[in-house]
C-alpha cells in the first residue's frame, strides 16, 4: 500500500512539474489572438459558476420603471457600450479585438434576458478575471449597478427614452 501511495504522489508531482515547465517554456500562449487551449472554455465556465455561488437567487430591489431604465441606459452607454455595443450599431473595434468577445447585449445572440438578474448583477459588481470585464464595485454605486443590470436583463423591452439615450 505504501508503494501505491508513493507512486500516486510521484505521478502527481511529475504532472505538476511538467505543467509548470511547459507554461514557463511558452507552450500555452495567453495571447488574445491565439487558439483556445484544450478545455479552456469548460474550465472557465465551471470556475465562473462556482464563483457566482447563489447569486442567481438575488433579486433586483428596484422596481422595473422607465426612470430606472433611462438611468441604466445612461450608465450603460458611458461605461459598457464601448465593449458590449448599443442597439443598431456594429461591434466596436474594442469588442472585435477582445477574447473572449464580449456579448453584444442588443443582438439576438447576445441578449441576456434569460439569465437570472442576480448573476448579471454579480458580473457587473465583481467583473470576470482574464476576460476584460472589469469590476464596477468601486466605480458605480449599488443602485447604479442594479440599474445597469435592469437594462441588460430587459434589453428586449427598452422604453423609447432609454432607446434614445443609448443612441446619443
Coordinates of N, CA and C in Angstrom, one line a residue, residues 3-145:
X3 N 3.8 1.6 -1.4 CA 4.3 1.8 -2.7 C 3.3 2.4 -3.6
X4 N 2.1 2.0 -3.5 CA 1.0 2.6 -4.3 C 0.8 4.1 -4.0
X5 N 0.8 4.4 -2.7 CA 0.7 5.8 -2.3 C 1.8 6.7 -2.8
X6 N 3.0 6.1 -2.7 CA 4.2 6.8 -3.2 C 4.2 7.0 -4.7
X7 N 3.7 6.0 -5.4 CA 3.5 6.1 -6.9 C 2.5 7.2 -7.3
X8 N 1.4 7.3 -6.6 CA 0.4 8.3 -6.8 C 1.0 9.7 -6.6
X9 N 1.7 9.9 -5.5 CA 2.3 11.2 -5.1 C 3.3 11.6 -6.1
X10 N 4.2 10.6 -6.5 CA 5.2 10.9 -7.5 C 4.6 11.3 -8.9
X11 N 3.6 10.5 -9.3 CA 2.9 10.8 -10.6 C 2.3 12.3 -10.5
X12 N 1.7 12.6 -9.5 CA 1.1 13.9 -9.4 C 2.2 15.0 -9.4
X13 N 3.3 14.8 -8.7 CA 4.4 15.7 -8.6 C 5.0 15.9 -10.0
X14 N 5.1 14.8 -10.8 CA 5.7 14.9 -12.1 C 4.7 15.7 -13.0
X15 N 3.4 15.4 -12.9 CA 2.5 16.1 -13.8 C 2.5 17.6 -13.5
X16 N 2.5 18.0 -12.2 CA 2.5 19.4 -11.8 C 3.8 20.1 -12.3
X17 N 4.9 19.4 -12.2 CA 6.2 20.0 -12.6 C 6.2 20.1 -14.2
X18 N 5.7 19.1 -14.9 CA 5.7 19.1 -16.3 C 4.8 20.3 -16.8
X19 N 3.7 20.4 -16.1 CA 2.8 21.6 -16.5 C 3.5 22.9 -16.2
X20 N 4.1 23.0 -15.1 CA 4.9 24.3 -14.8 C 5.9 24.6 -15.8
X21 N 6.7 23.6 -16.2 CA 7.8 23.8 -17.1 C 7.2 24.1 -18.5
X22 N 6.1 23.5 -18.9 CA 5.5 23.7 -20.2 C 5.0 25.2 -20.2
X23 N 4.4 25.7 -19.2 CA 3.9 27.0 -19.1 C 5.1 28.0 -19.2
X24 N 6.1 27.7 -18.4 CA 7.3 28.6 -18.4 C 8.0 28.6 -19.8
X25 N 7.9 27.5 -20.5 CA 8.6 27.4 -21.8 C 7.7 28.1 -22.9
X26 N 6.5 28.5 -22.6 CA 5.6 29.2 -23.6 C 4.8 28.2 -24.4
X27 N 4.6 27.0 -23.9 CA 3.7 26.0 -24.7 C 2.3 26.5 -24.8
X28 N 1.8 27.3 -23.8 CA 0.4 27.7 -23.8 C 0.5 29.3 -23.9
X29 N 0.0 29.8 -25.0 CA 0.0 31.2 -25.2 C -1.3 31.8 -24.6
X30 N -1.1 32.9 -24.0 CA -2.2 33.7 -23.4 C -2.5 34.8 -24.3
X31 N -2.0 34.9 -25.5 CA -2.3 35.9 -26.5 C -3.8 35.9 -26.8
X32 N -4.4 37.0 -27.0 CA -5.8 37.1 -27.3 C -6.1 36.5 -28.6
X33 N -5.2 36.6 -29.6 CA -5.4 36.1 -30.9 C -4.9 34.7 -31.1
X34 N -4.5 34.0 -30.1 CA -4.0 32.6 -30.1 C -5.2 31.7 -30.1
X35 N -5.0 30.4 -30.6 CA -6.1 29.5 -30.5 C -6.4 29.1 -29.0
X36 N -7.7 28.8 -28.7 CA -8.0 28.4 -27.3 C -7.3 27.2 -26.9
X37 N -7.1 27.1 -25.6 CA -6.4 25.9 -25.0 C -7.4 24.8 -24.9
X38 N -7.0 23.5 -24.9 CA -7.9 22.4 -24.6 C -8.7 22.6 -23.3
X39 N -9.9 22.5 -23.3 CA -10.8 22.6 -22.2 C -10.9 24.0 -21.5
X40 N -10.3 25.0 -22.2 CA -10.2 26.3 -21.6 C -11.6 26.9 -21.3
X41 N -12.5 26.8 -22.3 CA -13.9 27.3 -22.1 C -14.6 26.5 -21.0
X42 N -14.5 25.2 -20.9 CA -15.2 24.4 -19.9 C -14.7 24.8 -18.5
X43 N -13.4 24.9 -18.4 CA -12.8 25.2 -17.1 C -13.2 26.6 -16.6
X44 N -13.2 27.6 -17.6 CA -13.5 28.9 -17.2 C -15.0 29.0 -16.8
X45 N -15.9 28.3 -17.5 CA -17.3 28.3 -17.2 C -17.6 27.7 -15.9
X46 N -16.9 26.6 -15.6 CA -17.0 25.9 -14.3 C -16.6 26.8 -13.2
X47 N -15.4 27.5 -13.3 CA -14.9 28.4 -12.3 C -15.9 29.6 -12.1
X48 N -16.4 30.1 -13.2 CA -17.3 31.2 -13.0 C -18.6 30.8 -12.3
X49 N -19.2 29.7 -12.6 CA -20.4 29.2 -12.0 C -20.1 29.0 -10.5
X50 N -19.0 28.4 -10.1 CA -18.6 28.2 -8.7 C -18.4 29.6 -8.0
X51 N -17.8 30.5 -8.7 CA -17.6 31.8 -8.1 C -18.9 32.6 -7.8
X52 N -19.8 32.4 -8.7 CA -21.1 33.1 -8.5 C -21.9 32.6 -7.4
X53 N -21.7 31.3 -7.0 CA -22.4 30.8 -5.9 C -23.9 30.9 -6.0
X54 N -24.6 31.5 -5.1 CA -26.0 31.7 -5.0 C -26.5 33.0 -5.6
X55 N -25.7 33.6 -6.4 CA -26.1 34.9 -7.0 C -27.4 34.9 -7.8
X56 N -27.7 33.8 -8.4 CA -28.9 33.7 -9.1 C -30.2 33.9 -8.3
X57 N -30.1 33.7 -7.0 CA -31.2 33.9 -6.1 C -31.4 35.3 -5.7
X58 N -30.4 36.2 -6.0 CA -30.6 37.6 -5.7 C -31.6 38.2 -6.6
X59 N -32.5 39.1 -6.0 CA -33.5 39.8 -6.8 C -33.2 41.3 -6.8
X60 N -33.4 41.9 -7.9 CA -33.2 43.3 -8.1 C -34.2 44.1 -7.1
X61 N -33.7 44.9 -6.2 CA -34.5 45.6 -5.2 C -35.3 46.7 -5.9
X62 N -34.9 47.1 -7.1 CA -35.6 48.3 -7.7 C -36.8 47.8 -8.5
X63 N -37.8 48.7 -8.6 CA -38.9 48.3 -9.4 C -38.6 48.6 -10.9
X64 N -39.1 47.8 -11.8 CA -38.9 48.0 -13.2 C -39.7 49.3 -13.6
X65 N -39.0 50.3 -14.0 CA -39.6 51.5 -14.4 C -38.9 52.2 -15.5
X66 N -39.6 53.1 -16.2 CA -38.9 53.9 -17.3 C -37.8 54.7 -16.7
X67 N -37.9 55.3 -15.5 CA -36.9 56.1 -14.9 C -35.6 55.3 -14.6
X68 N -35.8 54.1 -14.1 CA -34.6 53.2 -13.8 C -34.0 52.7 -15.1
X69 N -34.8 52.4 -16.1 CA -34.3 52.0 -17.4 C -33.5 53.2 -18.1
X70 N -34.0 54.4 -17.9 CA -33.3 55.5 -18.5 C -32.0 55.8 -17.9
X71 N -32.0 55.7 -16.5 CA -30.7 55.9 -15.8 C -29.7 54.8 -16.2
X72 N -30.3 53.5 -16.2 CA -29.5 52.4 -16.6 C -28.9 52.6 -18.0
X73 N -29.7 53.1 -18.9 CA -29.2 53.4 -20.3 C -28.0 54.4 -20.3
X74 N -28.2 55.4 -19.5 CA -27.1 56.4 -19.5 C -25.8 55.8 -18.9
X75 N -26.0 55.1 -17.8 CA -24.8 54.5 -17.2 C -24.2 53.4 -18.2
X76 N -25.0 52.6 -18.8 CA -24.6 51.6 -19.8 C -23.8 52.3 -20.9
X77 N -24.4 53.3 -21.5 CA -23.7 54.0 -22.6 C -22.3 54.5 -22.2
X78 N -22.2 55.1 -21.1 CA -21.0 55.6 -20.6 C -19.9 54.6 -20.2
X79 N -20.4 53.5 -19.7 CA -19.5 52.5 -19.1 C -19.4 51.2 -19.8
X80 N -20.4 50.8 -20.5 CA -20.4 49.4 -21.1 C -20.5 49.4 -22.6
X81 N -21.1 50.4 -23.2 CA -21.5 50.3 -24.6 C -20.2 50.2 -25.5
X82 N -19.1 50.7 -25.1 CA -17.9 50.5 -25.9 C -17.5 49.1 -26.2
X83 N -17.7 48.2 -25.3 CA -17.4 46.8 -25.5 C -18.7 46.0 -25.8
X84 N -19.8 46.3 -25.1 CA -21.0 45.4 -25.3 C -22.0 46.0 -26.3
X85 N -21.7 47.1 -26.9 CA -22.5 47.6 -28.0 C -23.8 48.3 -27.6
X86 N -24.4 49.0 -28.5 CA -25.7 49.6 -28.4 C -26.6 49.2 -29.5
X87 N -27.9 49.4 -29.4 CA -28.8 48.9 -30.4 C -28.5 49.5 -31.8
X88 N -28.5 48.7 -32.8 CA -28.4 49.1 -34.2 C -27.0 49.5 -34.6
X89 N -26.0 49.2 -33.8 CA -24.6 49.5 -34.3 C -23.8 48.2 -34.3
X90 N -22.8 48.2 -35.2 CA -21.9 47.0 -35.3 C -21.0 47.0 -34.0
X91 N -20.4 45.8 -33.8 CA -19.4 45.7 -32.8 C -18.4 46.8 -32.8
X92 N -17.9 47.3 -31.7 CA -16.9 48.3 -31.7 C -15.6 47.6 -32.0
X93 N -14.6 48.5 -32.3 CA -13.2 47.9 -32.5 C -12.7 47.2 -31.3
X94 N -13.1 47.7 -30.1 CA -12.7 47.1 -28.9 C -13.2 45.7 -28.8
X95 N -14.5 45.5 -29.0 CA -15.1 44.2 -28.9 C -14.5 43.2 -29.9
X96 N -14.2 43.6 -31.1 CA -13.6 42.7 -32.1 C -12.2 42.3 -31.7
X97 N -11.5 43.1 -30.9 CA -10.1 42.9 -30.5 C -10.0 42.1 -29.2
X98 N -11.1 41.8 -28.6 CA -11.0 41.1 -27.3 C -11.3 39.6 -27.4
X99 N -10.7 38.8 -26.4 CA -11.0 37.4 -26.3 C -11.2 37.1 -24.9
X100 N -12.3 36.5 -24.5 CA -13.4 36.2 -25.4 C -14.1 37.5 -25.8
X101 N -14.8 37.4 -27.0 CA -15.5 38.6 -27.5 C -16.6 38.9 -26.5
X102 N -16.8 40.1 -26.1 CA -17.8 40.4 -25.1 C -19.2 40.3 -25.8
X103 N -20.2 39.8 -25.1 CA -21.5 39.6 -25.7 C -22.1 41.0 -26.1
X104 N -22.7 41.0 -27.2 CA -23.4 42.2 -27.7 C -24.8 42.2 -27.2
X105 N -25.2 42.9 -26.1 CA -26.4 42.7 -25.4 C -27.7 43.1 -26.2
X106 N -27.5 43.8 -27.3 CA -28.7 44.3 -28.1 C -28.8 43.5 -29.4
X107 N -28.2 42.4 -29.5 CA -28.3 41.5 -30.6 C -29.1 40.2 -30.1
X108 N -29.7 39.5 -31.0 CA -30.4 38.3 -30.6 C -29.5 37.3 -29.9
X109 N -28.3 37.1 -30.4 CA -27.4 36.1 -29.9 C -26.8 36.6 -28.5
X110 N -26.7 37.9 -28.3 CA -26.0 38.4 -27.1 C -26.9 38.8 -26.0
X111 N -28.2 38.8 -26.2 CA -29.1 39.3 -25.1 C -29.0 38.3 -23.9
X112 N -29.1 38.9 -22.8 CA -29.0 38.1 -21.5 C -30.4 38.1 -20.8
X113 N -31.4 38.2 -21.6 CA -32.8 38.4 -21.0 C -33.2 37.1 -20.3
X114 N -32.6 36.0 -20.6 CA -33.0 34.7 -19.9 C -32.1 34.4 -18.7
X115 N -31.1 35.2 -18.5 CA -30.2 34.9 -17.3 C -30.8 35.5 -16.1
X116 N -30.6 34.9 -14.9 CA -31.0 35.4 -13.6 C -30.4 36.8 -13.4
X117 N -31.3 37.7 -12.9 CA -30.8 39.1 -12.7 C -29.7 39.1 -11.6
X118 N -29.7 38.2 -10.7 CA -28.7 38.2 -9.6 C -27.3 37.8 -10.2
X119 N -27.3 37.0 -11.2 CA -26.0 36.6 -11.9 C -25.5 37.8 -12.7
X120 N -26.4 38.5 -13.4 CA -26.0 39.6 -14.2 C -25.4 40.7 -13.2
X121 N -26.0 40.9 -12.1 CA -25.5 41.9 -11.1 C -24.2 41.5 -10.6
X122 N -24.0 40.2 -10.3 CA -22.7 39.7 -9.8 C -21.6 40.0 -10.8
X123 N -21.8 39.8 -12.1 CA -20.8 40.1 -13.1 C -20.5 41.6 -13.1
X124 N -21.6 42.5 -13.1 CA -21.3 43.9 -13.1 C -20.5 44.3 -11.8
X125 N -20.9 43.8 -10.7 CA -20.2 44.1 -9.5 C -18.8 43.6 -9.4
X126 N -18.6 42.3 -9.7 CA -17.3 41.7 -9.5 C -16.4 41.6 -10.7
X127 N -17.0 41.7 -11.9 CA -16.2 41.5 -13.2 C -15.8 40.0 -13.4
X128 N -15.1 39.8 -14.4 CA -14.7 38.4 -14.7 C -13.2 38.4 -15.0
X129 N -12.4 37.8 -14.2 CA -11.0 37.8 -14.3 C -10.5 37.2 -15.7
X130 N -9.5 37.8 -16.2 CA -8.9 37.4 -17.5 C -9.8 37.4 -18.7
X131 N -10.9 38.2 -18.6 CA -11.8 38.3 -19.7 C -11.9 39.7 -20.3
X132 N -11.4 40.7 -19.6 CA -11.5 42.1 -20.0 C -12.7 42.7 -19.3
X133 N -13.6 42.0 -18.6 CA -14.7 42.5 -17.9 C -14.3 43.1 -16.6
X134 N -14.3 44.4 -16.4 CA -13.9 45.0 -15.1 C -15.0 44.8 -14.1
X135 N -14.5 45.0 -12.8 CA -15.4 45.1 -11.7 C -15.9 46.6 -11.6
X136 N -17.2 46.8 -11.4 CA -17.8 48.1 -11.2 C -18.1 48.3 -9.8
X137 N -17.5 47.5 -8.9 CA -17.8 47.6 -7.5 C -17.5 49.0 -6.9
X138 N -16.4 49.5 -7.3 CA -15.9 50.8 -6.8 C -16.2 52.0 -7.8
X139 N -16.7 51.7 -8.9 CA -17.0 52.7 -10.0 C -18.4 53.1 -10.0
X140 N -19.3 52.2 -9.6 CA -20.8 52.6 -9.6 C -21.3 52.2 -8.2
X141 N -22.3 53.0 -7.8 CA -23.0 52.7 -6.5 C -23.8 51.4 -6.7
X142 N -24.3 50.8 -5.6 CA -25.1 49.6 -5.7 C -26.4 49.9 -6.5
X143 N -27.0 51.1 -6.3 CA -28.2 51.5 -7.0 C -27.9 51.5 -8.5
X144 N -26.8 52.1 -8.9 CA -26.4 52.2 -10.3 C -26.1 50.9 -10.9
X145 N -25.5 50.0 -10.1 CA -25.2 48.6 -10.7 C -26.5 47.9 -10.9

